[in-house]
């Protein structure tokens, strides 16, 4: 008996792949369908556009924000990169509002942010170098100083600076680091451990009344280098006083003067400066030295707080020395992350 074949036509017509393509086109076209013929796309979103312009101006003119009231300028500069988060938020809201004006205005803060920080997004880490340095605020309340010391030593650094050392913890760090670093010196609450001889060790007066900074000459195989270790005073954000940083600013100026008076041409600064490279309060230091992270790192290199880093306040800065690479080390028992850098002394003048 002959069999008869029947072809049933589906309701939406077409095979499976064709149906999926049609569905994708409909989903893609649905958000844009409301834009066609809508004359209000230029009138909607004026407030969003104004907010975008304000964000752009804050980033562009951050140096003009006064510090007279609660050090607002320095507070803004400390977290300046995070203003970039406004860009995707404003972009999304502008799209949902179907506002062409807002979407175009968002291009302004996006361009300013990329101009300020776009260079940090690329990986500038190089190879080579003849000296590796590291610095770490170990936290006075660190419950595991021995473990922290071992973690920092495992970085392979030739020279290590530690800040926030307590009298009770110093012997612990000395024992833990003795097998790796033959030479070390401690001044007040900061210390320097080195595989190479240290000379000219002395405290540096940063106008605090107690010692939180020092310098030493490191006799590296490829030349002598003056190494400074500093822990500038902490800053606080208070509701009634804003960003209180007067003592930090005074100490930064004193540190900058000491570095400027240094006789050796090769200089490295290691420490917790309680401020970012954008913070104008550190101009006495940042105007004469380069950040290894900015010159030879990858990304922002945020170091604090360790649980969710939001700012790079732990710095490695150089003068007369060529940065080769810079990076952040894994979390230890401290509330700061250690940071490290590889530099070239031999080719530096």
Short mmCIF file of N, CA, C and O in Angstrom, two decimals, residues 70-72 74-76 78-79 234-245 304:
data_model
loop_
_atom_site.label_atom_id
_atom_site.label_comp_id
_atom_site.label_asym_id
_atom_site.label_seq_id
_atom_site.Cartn_x
_atom_site.Cartn_y
_atom_site.Cartn_z
N UNK A 70 37.71 70.64 55.29
CA UNK A 70 37.83 69.20 55.48
C UNK A 70 38.76 68.49 54.51
O UNK A 70 38.59 67.30 54.24
N UNK A 71 39.74 69.20 53.95
CA UNK A 71 40.66 68.59 52.97
C UNK A 71 39.90 67.83 51.88
O UNK A 71 40.27 66.72 51.49
N UNK A 72 38.83 68.47 51.40
CA UNK A 72 37.98 67.81 50.41
C UNK A 72 38.75 67.48 49.13
O UNK A 72 38.50 66.46 48.50
N UNK A 74 41.97 66.63 48.77
CA UNK A 74 42.78 65.43 48.96
C UNK A 74 41.91 64.18 49.06
O UNK A 74 42.28 63.11 48.57
N UNK A 75 40.76 64.30 49.70
CA UNK A 75 39.85 63.16 49.81
C UNK A 75 39.39 62.73 48.42
O UNK A 75 39.36 61.54 48.10
N UNK A 76 39.05 63.70 47.57
CA UNK A 76 38.62 63.40 46.20
C UNK A 76 39.76 62.73 45.43
O UNK A 76 39.55 61.74 44.71
N UNK A 78 42.25 61.00 46.55
CA UNK A 78 42.58 59.68 47.06
C UNK A 78 41.77 58.60 46.35
O UNK A 78 42.29 57.52 46.04
N UNK A 79 40.51 58.88 46.11
CA UNK A 79 39.64 57.89 45.47
C UNK A 79 39.23 58.30 44.05
O UNK A 79 38.21 57.85 43.54
N UNK A 234 48.69 58.68 59.69
CA UNK A 234 47.41 58.25 59.12
C UNK A 234 46.49 59.44 58.91
O UNK A 234 46.63 60.48 59.55
N UNK A 235 45.55 59.25 58.02
CA UNK A 235 44.50 60.24 57.80
C UNK A 235 43.18 59.64 58.26
O UNK A 235 43.03 58.42 58.34
N UNK A 236 42.24 60.49 58.55
CA UNK A 236 40.93 60.04 59.03
C UNK A 236 39.84 60.80 58.30
O UNK A 236 40.00 61.97 57.96
N UNK A 237 38.74 60.13 58.08
CA UNK A 237 37.55 60.78 57.52
C UNK A 237 36.54 60.90 58.64
O UNK A 237 36.02 59.90 59.14
N UNK A 238 36.27 62.13 59.06
CA UNK A 238 35.35 62.38 60.18
C UNK A 238 34.19 63.23 59.71
O UNK A 238 34.36 64.17 58.92
N UNK A 239 33.01 62.93 60.21
CA UNK A 239 31.82 63.67 59.81
C UNK A 239 31.93 65.14 60.16
O UNK A 239 31.50 66.01 59.42
N UNK A 240 32.54 65.42 61.33
CA UNK A 240 32.58 66.81 61.77
C UNK A 240 33.80 67.57 61.25
O UNK A 240 33.85 68.79 61.27
N UNK A 241 34.80 66.83 60.77
CA UNK A 241 36.04 67.49 60.36
C UNK A 241 36.47 67.16 58.94
O UNK A 241 37.45 67.72 58.46
N UNK A 242 35.75 66.27 58.28
CA UNK A 242 36.12 65.92 56.92
C UNK A 242 37.35 65.02 56.90
O UNK A 242 37.53 64.14 57.74
N UNK A 243 38.22 65.25 55.94
CA UNK A 243 39.42 64.45 55.72
C UNK A 243 40.56 65.10 56.49
O UNK A 243 41.17 66.07 56.06
N UNK A 244 40.85 64.59 57.69
CA UNK A 244 41.85 65.22 58.55
C UNK A 244 43.23 64.67 58.21
O UNK A 244 43.51 63.50 58.44
N UNK A 245 44.09 65.52 57.69
CA UNK A 245 45.38 65.05 57.21
C UNK A 245 46.49 66.08 57.43
O UNK A 245 47.52 66.02 56.79
N UNK A 304 45.38 48.95 49.77
CA UNK A 304 44.66 49.09 51.05
C UNK A 304 43.18 49.36 50.79
O UNK A 304 42.85 50.06 49.84
#
